[in-house]
CSV table of C-alpha atoms in Angstrom, one decimal:
chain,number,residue,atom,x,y,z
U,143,UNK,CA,24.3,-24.3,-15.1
U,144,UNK,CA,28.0,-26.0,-14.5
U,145,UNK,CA,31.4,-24.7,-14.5
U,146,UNK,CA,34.8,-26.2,-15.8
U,147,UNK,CA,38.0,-24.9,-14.4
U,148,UNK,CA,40.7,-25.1,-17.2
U,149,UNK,CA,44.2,-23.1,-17.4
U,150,UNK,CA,43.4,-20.7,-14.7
U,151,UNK,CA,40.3,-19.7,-16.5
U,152,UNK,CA,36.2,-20.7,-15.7
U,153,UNK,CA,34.7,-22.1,-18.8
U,154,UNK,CA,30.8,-21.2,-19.1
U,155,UNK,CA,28.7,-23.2,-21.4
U,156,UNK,CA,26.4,-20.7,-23.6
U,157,UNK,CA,24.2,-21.7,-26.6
U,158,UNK,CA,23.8,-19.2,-29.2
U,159,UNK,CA,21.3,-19.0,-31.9
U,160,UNK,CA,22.0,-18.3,-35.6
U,161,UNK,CA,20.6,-18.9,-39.0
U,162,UNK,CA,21.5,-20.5,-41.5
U,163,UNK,CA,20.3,-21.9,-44.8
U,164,UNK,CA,17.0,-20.7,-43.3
U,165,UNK,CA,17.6,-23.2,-40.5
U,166,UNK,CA,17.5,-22.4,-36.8
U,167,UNK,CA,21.0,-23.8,-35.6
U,168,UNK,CA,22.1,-23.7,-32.1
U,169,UNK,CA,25.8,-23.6,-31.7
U,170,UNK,CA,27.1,-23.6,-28.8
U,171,UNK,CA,30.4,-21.5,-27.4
U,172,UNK,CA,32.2,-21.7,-24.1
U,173,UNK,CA,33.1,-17.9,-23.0
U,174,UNK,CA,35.8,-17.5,-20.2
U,175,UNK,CA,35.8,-16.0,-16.7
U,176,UNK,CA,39.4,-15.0,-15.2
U,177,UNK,CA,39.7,-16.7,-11.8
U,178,UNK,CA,41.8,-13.9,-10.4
U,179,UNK,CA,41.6,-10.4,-10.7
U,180,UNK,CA,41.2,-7.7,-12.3
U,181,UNK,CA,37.5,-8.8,-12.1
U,182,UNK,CA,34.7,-7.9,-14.7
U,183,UNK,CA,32.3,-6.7,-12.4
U,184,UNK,CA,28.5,-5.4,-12.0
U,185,UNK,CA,27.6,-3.0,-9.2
U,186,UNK,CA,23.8,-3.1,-7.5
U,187,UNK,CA,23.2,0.0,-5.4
U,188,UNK,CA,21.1,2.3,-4.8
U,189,UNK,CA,21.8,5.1,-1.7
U,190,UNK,CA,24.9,6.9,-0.7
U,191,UNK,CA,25.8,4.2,1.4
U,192,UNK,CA,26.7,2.3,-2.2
U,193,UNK,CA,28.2,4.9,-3.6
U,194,UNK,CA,31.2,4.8,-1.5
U,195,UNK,CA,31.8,1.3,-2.6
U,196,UNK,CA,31.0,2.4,-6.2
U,197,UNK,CA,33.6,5.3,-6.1
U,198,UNK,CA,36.2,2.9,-4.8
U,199,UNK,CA,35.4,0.6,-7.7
U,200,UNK,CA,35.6,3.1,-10.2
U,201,UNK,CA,39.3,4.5,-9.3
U,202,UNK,CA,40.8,1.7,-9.0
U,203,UNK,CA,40.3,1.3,-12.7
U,204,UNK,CA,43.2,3.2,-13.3
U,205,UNK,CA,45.4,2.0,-10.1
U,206,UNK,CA,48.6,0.3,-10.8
U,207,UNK,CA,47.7,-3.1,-9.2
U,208,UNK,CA,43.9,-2.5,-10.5
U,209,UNK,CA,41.0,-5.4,-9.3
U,210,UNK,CA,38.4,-3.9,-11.4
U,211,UNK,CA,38.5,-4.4,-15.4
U,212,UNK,CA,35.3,-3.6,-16.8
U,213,UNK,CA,32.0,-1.9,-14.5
U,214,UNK,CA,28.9,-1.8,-15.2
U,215,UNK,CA,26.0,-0.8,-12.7
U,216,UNK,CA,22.5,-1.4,-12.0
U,217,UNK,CA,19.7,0.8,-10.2
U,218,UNK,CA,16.1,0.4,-9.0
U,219,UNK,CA,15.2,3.6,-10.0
U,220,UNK,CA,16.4,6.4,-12.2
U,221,UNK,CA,16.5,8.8,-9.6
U,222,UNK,CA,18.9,7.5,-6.9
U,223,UNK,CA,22.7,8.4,-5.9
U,224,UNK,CA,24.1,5.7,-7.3
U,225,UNK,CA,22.7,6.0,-10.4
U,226,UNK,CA,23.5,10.0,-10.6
U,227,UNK,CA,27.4,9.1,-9.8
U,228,UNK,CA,27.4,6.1,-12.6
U,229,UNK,CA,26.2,9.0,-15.0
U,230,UNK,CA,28.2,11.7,-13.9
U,231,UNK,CA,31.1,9.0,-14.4
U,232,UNK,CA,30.1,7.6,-17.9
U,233,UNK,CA,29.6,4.2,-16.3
U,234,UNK,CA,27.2,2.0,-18.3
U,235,UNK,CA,23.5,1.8,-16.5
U,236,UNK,CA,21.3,-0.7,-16.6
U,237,UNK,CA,17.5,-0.6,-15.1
U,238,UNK,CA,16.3,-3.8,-13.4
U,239,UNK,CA,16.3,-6.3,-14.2
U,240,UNK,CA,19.2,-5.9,-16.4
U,241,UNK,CA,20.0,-8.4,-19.3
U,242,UNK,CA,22.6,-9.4,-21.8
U,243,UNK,CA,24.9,-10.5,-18.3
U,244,UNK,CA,25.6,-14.0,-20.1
U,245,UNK,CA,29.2,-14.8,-20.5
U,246,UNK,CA,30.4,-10.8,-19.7
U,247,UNK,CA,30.9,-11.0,-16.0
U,248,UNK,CA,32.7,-12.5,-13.2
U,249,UNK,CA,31.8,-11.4,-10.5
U,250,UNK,CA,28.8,-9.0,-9.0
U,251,UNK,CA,28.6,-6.6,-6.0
U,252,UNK,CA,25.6,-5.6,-4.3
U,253,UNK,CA,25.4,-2.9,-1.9
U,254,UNK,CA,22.6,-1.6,-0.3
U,255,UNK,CA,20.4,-2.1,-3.7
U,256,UNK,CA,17.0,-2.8,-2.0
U,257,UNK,CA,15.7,-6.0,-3.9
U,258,UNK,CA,16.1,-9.9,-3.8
U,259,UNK,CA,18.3,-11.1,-6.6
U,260,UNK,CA,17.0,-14.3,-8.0
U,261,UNK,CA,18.9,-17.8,-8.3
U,262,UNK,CA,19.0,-17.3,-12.2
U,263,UNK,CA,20.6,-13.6,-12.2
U,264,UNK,CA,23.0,-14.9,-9.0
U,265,UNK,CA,24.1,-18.3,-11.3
U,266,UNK,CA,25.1,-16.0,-14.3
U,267,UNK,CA,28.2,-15.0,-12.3
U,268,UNK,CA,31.2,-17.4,-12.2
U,269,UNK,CA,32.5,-16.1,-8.6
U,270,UNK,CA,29.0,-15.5,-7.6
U,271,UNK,CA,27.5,-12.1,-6.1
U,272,UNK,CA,29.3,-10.4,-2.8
U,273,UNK,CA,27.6,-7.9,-0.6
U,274,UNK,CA,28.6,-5.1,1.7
U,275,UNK,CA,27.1,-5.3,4.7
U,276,UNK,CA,27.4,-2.7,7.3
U,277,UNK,CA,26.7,-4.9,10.6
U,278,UNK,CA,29.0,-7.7,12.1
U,279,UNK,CA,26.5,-10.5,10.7
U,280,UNK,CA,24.7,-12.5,11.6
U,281,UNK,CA,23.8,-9.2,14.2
U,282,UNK,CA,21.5,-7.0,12.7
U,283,UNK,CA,20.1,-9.1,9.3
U,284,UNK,CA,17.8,-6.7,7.2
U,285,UNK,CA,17.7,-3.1,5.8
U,286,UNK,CA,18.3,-1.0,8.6
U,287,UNK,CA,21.3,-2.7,10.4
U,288,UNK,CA,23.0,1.0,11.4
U,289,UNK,CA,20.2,2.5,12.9
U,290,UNK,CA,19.7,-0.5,15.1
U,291,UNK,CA,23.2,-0.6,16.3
U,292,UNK,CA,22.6,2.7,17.4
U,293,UNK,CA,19.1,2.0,19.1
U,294,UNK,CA,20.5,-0.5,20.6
U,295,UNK,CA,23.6,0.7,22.5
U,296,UNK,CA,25.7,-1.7,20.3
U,297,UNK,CA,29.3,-0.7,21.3
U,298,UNK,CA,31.2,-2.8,18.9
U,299,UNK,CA,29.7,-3.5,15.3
U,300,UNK,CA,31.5,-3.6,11.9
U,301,UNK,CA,31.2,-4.6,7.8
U,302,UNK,CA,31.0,-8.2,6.5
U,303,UNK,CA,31.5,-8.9,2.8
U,304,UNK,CA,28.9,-12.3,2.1
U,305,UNK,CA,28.4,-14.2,-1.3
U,306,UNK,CA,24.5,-13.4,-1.1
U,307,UNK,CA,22.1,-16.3,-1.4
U,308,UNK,CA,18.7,-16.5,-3.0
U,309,UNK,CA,15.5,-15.9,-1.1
U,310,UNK,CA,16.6,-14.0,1.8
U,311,UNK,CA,18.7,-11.8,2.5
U,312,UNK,CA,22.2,-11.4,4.6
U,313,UNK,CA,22.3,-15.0,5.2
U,314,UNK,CA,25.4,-16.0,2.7
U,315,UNK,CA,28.7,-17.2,3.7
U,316,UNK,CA,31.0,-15.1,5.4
U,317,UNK,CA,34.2,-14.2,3.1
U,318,UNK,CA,35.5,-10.7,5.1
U,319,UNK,CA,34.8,-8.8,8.2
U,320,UNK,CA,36.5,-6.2,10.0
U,321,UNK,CA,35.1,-4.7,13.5
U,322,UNK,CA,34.5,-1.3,14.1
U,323,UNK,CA,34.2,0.2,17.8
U,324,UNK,CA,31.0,2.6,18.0
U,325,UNK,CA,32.3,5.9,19.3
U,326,UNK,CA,30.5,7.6,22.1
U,327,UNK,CA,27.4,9.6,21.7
U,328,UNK,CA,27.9,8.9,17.5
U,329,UNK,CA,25.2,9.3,15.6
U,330,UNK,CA,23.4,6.9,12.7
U,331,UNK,CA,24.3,8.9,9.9
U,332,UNK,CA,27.9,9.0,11.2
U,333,UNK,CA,28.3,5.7,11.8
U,334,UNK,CA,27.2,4.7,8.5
U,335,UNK,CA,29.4,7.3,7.1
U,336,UNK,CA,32.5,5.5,8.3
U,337,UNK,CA,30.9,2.0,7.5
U,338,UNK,CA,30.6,2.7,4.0
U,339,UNK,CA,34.4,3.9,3.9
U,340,UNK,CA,35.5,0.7,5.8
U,341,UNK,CA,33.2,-1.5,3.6
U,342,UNK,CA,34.4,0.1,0.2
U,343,UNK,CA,38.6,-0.6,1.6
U,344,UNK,CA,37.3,-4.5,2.0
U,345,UNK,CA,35.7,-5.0,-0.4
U,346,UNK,CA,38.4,-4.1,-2.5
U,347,UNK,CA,40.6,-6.2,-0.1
U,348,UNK,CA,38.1,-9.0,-0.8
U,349,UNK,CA,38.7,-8.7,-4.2
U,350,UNK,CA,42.1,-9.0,-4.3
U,351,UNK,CA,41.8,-12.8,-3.1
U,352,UNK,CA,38.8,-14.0,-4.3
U,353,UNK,CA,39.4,-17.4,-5.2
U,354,UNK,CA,41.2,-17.6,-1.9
U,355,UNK,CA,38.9,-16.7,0.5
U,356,UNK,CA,35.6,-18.2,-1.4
U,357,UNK,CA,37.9,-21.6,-0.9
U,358,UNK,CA,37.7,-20.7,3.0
U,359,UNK,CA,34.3,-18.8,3.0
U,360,UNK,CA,32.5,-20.0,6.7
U,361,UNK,CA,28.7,-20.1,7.0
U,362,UNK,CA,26.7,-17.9,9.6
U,363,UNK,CA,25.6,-19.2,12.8
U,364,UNK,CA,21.9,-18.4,14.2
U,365,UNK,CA,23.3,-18.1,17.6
U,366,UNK,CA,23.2,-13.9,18.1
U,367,UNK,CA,21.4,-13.7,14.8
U,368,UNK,CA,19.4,-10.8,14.9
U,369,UNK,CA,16.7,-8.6,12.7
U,370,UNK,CA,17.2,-5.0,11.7
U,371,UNK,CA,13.8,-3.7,10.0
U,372,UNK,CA,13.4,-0.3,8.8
U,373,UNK,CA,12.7,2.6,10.8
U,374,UNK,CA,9.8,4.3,10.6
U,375,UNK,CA,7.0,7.2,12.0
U,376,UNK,CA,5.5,4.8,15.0
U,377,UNK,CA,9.0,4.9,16.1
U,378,UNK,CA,9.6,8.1,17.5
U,379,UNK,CA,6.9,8.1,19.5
U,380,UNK,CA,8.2,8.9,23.3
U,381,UNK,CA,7.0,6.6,26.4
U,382,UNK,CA,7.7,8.9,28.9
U,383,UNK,CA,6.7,6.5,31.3
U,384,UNK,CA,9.0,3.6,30.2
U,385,UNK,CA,12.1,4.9,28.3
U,386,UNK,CA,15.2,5.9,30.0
U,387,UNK,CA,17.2,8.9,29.7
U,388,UNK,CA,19.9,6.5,27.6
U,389,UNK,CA,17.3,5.1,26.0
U,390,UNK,CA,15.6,8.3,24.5
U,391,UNK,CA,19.4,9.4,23.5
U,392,UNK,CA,20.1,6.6,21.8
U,393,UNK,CA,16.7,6.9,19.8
U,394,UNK,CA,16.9,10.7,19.2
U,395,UNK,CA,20.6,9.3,17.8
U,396,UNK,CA,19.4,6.5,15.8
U,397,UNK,CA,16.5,8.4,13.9
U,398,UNK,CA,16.3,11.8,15.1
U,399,UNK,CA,17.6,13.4,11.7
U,400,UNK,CA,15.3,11.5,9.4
U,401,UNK,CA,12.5,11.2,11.7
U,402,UNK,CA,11.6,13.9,14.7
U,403,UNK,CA,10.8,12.1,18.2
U,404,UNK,CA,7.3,13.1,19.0
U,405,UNK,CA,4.7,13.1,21.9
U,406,UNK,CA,1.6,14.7,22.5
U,407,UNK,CA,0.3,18.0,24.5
U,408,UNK,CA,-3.5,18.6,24.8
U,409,UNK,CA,-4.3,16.1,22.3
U,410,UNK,CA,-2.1,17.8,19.5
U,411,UNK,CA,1.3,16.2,18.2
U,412,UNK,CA,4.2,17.9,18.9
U,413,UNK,CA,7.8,17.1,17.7
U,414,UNK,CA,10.9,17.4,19.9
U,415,UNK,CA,13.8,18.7,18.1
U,416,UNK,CA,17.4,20.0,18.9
U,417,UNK,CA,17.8,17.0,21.6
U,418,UNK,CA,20.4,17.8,24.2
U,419,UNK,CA,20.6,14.7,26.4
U,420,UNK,CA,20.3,14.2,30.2
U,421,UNK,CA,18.8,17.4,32.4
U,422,UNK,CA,19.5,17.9,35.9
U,423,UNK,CA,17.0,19.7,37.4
U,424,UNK,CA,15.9,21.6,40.6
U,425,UNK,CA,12.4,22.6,40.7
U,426,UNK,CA,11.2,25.8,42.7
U,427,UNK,CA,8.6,25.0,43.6
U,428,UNK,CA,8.4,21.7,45.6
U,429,UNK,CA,4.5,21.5,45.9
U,430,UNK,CA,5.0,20.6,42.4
U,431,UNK,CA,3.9,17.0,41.5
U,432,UNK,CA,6.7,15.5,38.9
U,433,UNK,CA,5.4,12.4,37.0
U,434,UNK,CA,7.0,11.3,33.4
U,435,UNK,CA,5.8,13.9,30.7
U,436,UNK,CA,6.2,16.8,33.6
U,437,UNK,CA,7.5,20.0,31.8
U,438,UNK,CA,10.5,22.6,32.9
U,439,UNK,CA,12.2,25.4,30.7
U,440,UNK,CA,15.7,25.8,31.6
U,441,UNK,CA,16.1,29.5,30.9
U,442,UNK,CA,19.4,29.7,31.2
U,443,UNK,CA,20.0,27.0,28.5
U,444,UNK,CA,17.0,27.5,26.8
U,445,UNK,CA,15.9,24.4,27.2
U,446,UNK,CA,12.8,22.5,27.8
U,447,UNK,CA,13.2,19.5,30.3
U,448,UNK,CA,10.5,16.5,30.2
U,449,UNK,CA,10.7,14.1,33.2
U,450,UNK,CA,10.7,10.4,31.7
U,451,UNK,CA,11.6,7.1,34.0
U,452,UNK,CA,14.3,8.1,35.4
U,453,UNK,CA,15.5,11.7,34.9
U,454,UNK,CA,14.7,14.9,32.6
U,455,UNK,CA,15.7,15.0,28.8
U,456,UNK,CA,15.8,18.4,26.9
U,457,UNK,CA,15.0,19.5,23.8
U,458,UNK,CA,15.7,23.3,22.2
U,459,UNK,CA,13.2,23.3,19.5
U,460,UNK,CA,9.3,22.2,19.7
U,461,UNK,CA,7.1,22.1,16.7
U,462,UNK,CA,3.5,22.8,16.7
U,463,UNK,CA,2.1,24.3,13.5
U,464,UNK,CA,5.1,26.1,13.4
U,465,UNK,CA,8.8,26.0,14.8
U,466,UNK,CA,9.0,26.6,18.4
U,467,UNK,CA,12.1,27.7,20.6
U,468,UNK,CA,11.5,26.2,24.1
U,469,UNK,CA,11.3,29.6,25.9
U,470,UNK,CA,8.4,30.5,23.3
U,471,UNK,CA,6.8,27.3,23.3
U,472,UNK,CA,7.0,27.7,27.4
U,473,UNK,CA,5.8,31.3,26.6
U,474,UNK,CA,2.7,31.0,24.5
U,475,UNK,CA,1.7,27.6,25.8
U,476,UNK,CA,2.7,26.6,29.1
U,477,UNK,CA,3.3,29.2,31.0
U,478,UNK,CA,-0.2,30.0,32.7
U,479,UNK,CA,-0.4,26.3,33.5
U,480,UNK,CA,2.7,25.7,35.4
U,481,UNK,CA,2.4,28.8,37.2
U,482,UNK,CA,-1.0,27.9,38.8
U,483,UNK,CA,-0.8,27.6,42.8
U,484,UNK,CA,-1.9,24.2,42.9
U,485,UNK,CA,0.3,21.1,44.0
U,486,UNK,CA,-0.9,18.4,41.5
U,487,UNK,CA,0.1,18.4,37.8
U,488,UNK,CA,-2.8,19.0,35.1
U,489,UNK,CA,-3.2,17.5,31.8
U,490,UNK,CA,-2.3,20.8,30.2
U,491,UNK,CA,1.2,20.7,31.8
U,492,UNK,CA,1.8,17.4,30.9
U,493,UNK,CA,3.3,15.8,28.0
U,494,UNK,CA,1.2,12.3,27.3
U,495,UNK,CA,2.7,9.3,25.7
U,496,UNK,CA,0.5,7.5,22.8
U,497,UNK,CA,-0.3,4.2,22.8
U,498,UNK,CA,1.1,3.5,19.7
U,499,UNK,CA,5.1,4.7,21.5
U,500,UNK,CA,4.7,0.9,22.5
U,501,UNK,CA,5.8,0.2,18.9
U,502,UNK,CA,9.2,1.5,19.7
U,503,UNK,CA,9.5,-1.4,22.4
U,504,UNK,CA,8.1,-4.0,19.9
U,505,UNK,CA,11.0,-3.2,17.4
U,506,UNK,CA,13.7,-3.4,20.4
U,507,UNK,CA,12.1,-6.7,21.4
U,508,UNK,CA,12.4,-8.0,17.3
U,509,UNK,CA,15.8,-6.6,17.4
U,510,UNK,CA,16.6,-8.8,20.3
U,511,UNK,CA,15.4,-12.0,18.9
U,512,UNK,CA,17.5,-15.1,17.2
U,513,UNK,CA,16.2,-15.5,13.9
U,514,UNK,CA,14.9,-19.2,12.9
């Protein structure tokens, strides 16, 4: 497919079909595409992520300097956020992939939609197809780029508005970025909470000059190019013996409200909620061996404190079967162990790391890694 630039407008060739005379005729019709704003425009998305961007889109339909003309929007799946404010909005849907786009836009946005958009759908836009990405690219490629900055102790990060490419994703040009400093002991769903507010704003302000900053788009690097996979259960899995008392925070912060760290205790699986951060602790009794996985309840806190490399973390609330506080969790299930008169520390006072907690250093070791 080829463009033609004519009187400030972008000329697409499309061939229609008629009949006439009982003859199949193909006649063919050019149908323009503005080359500034406002913008005919079709929204991918799917989480509440997108929506931001989506409700940003939507009011500034009726803004006095407006970049949006016409939206339409696209979902995976009927049951998604976006989808439910597009609805709620009396935006037109369409499920993918969508058709009829010939000719009707200029310009598409895709934010956090969850699929590959091929070559054919990306060349049926004059201005091609941006994306909102919430990572200062090429850091943190993929779908989980927020979590990872948190993982990761990342202390600056960012969005970056792309023109997507086919085949893989968040490798497009670069036409917008704006940095973002990672506040202290902030959490993933914050952060992305912010991100998608910033992203929305520049967007819009990507928008605005188009034409301009397509002209002066700049292609990625692979130098600090790295990969963000999803998270996942094998995860939260706690290696008491190698993770750090940063390093456990940072996890708990990353994933600990979608997915509860967990270790193990006599074989059964136990999940650490309520995660308070760093311990300090003086034990009573001194004949006490500590290794990592050793167990204390802070009464005064109510707190249960697990040694790990190089200090205690504590967590509030234990689950096993049921919902635990730590003093009856200590109570019910530890207490007859750790009060035994015997220096060395037993399996049943112990908290034991599974082997599979090694996938939590595998991701951080992926995370790390240029990208080819």
């Amino acid at each position: 497919m080829w463009w033609c630039k004519a009187a400030g407008v972008l000329l697409q060739p499309c061939c229609v079909r008629t009949r006439a005379h009982g003859d199949r005729q193909r006649i063919c019709r050019f149908l323009s595409s503005s080359s500034r704003p406002p913008w005919r425009l079709m929204f991918f998305g799917s989480d509440q992520f997108a929506v931001e961007s989506l409700k940003l889109l939507t009011s500034d339909r009726n803004s006095n300097e407006r970049m949006v003309e016409n939206l339409e929007v696209v979902t995976l799946s009927n049951d998604v956020p976006v989808r439910r404010f597009a609805q709620q909005n009396q935006l037109p849907l369409h499920s993918w992939p969508p058709d009829d786009v010939d000719g009707r836009f200029d310009v598409g946005v895709v934010v956090s939609f969850g699929a590959l958009l091929p070559e054919r759908l990306i060349n049926k836009f004059p201005h091609g197809i941006l994306n909102v990405h919430p990572s200062l690219l090429p850091r943190w490629r993929g779908p989980a780029p927020v979590f990872h900055t948190i993982l990761h102790g990342d202390t600056m990060t960012g969005v970056t508005i792309i023109q997507i490419r086919p085949h893989r994703f968040d490798v497009g040009p670069i036409l917008n970025q704006e940095l973002h400093q990672v506040s202290r002991n902030c959490t993933a769903d914050e952060l992305g909470s912010v991100l998608a507010t910033k992203g929305a704003h520049l967007l819009i302000d990507t928008l605005r000059t188009l034409s301009e900053r397509t002209a002066n788009k700049r292609e990625q690097g692979q130098i600090g190019a790295t990969f963000a996979p999803k998270i996942n259960t094998s995860m939260s899995w706690i290696v008491w013996e190698e993770q750090t008392c940063d390093q456990i925070d940072r996890l708990y912060r990353a994933i600990g409200s979608r997915i509860p760290l967990r270790t193990t205790w006599m074989g059964r699986t136990i999940k650490l909620l309520d995660f308070v951060g760093k311990c300090h602790i003086s034990l009573s009794d001194q004949r006490r061996k500590v290794i990592p996985g050793s167990v204390s309840l802070q009464k005064e806190s109510n707190t249960l404190a697990v040694c790990c490399k190089d200090g205690w973390v504590g967590f509030r609330t234990i689950v096993l079967n049921k919902r635990l506080t730590a003093v009856d969790f200590y109570n019910g299930y530890l207490h007859q162990t750790l009060q035994r008169n015997t220096p060395g520390q037993t399996a049943e006072g112990l908290f034991v790391s599974r082997k599979e907690g090694t996938e939590v250093h595998q991701m951080r070791d992926i995370g790390t890694t240029c990208i080819d």
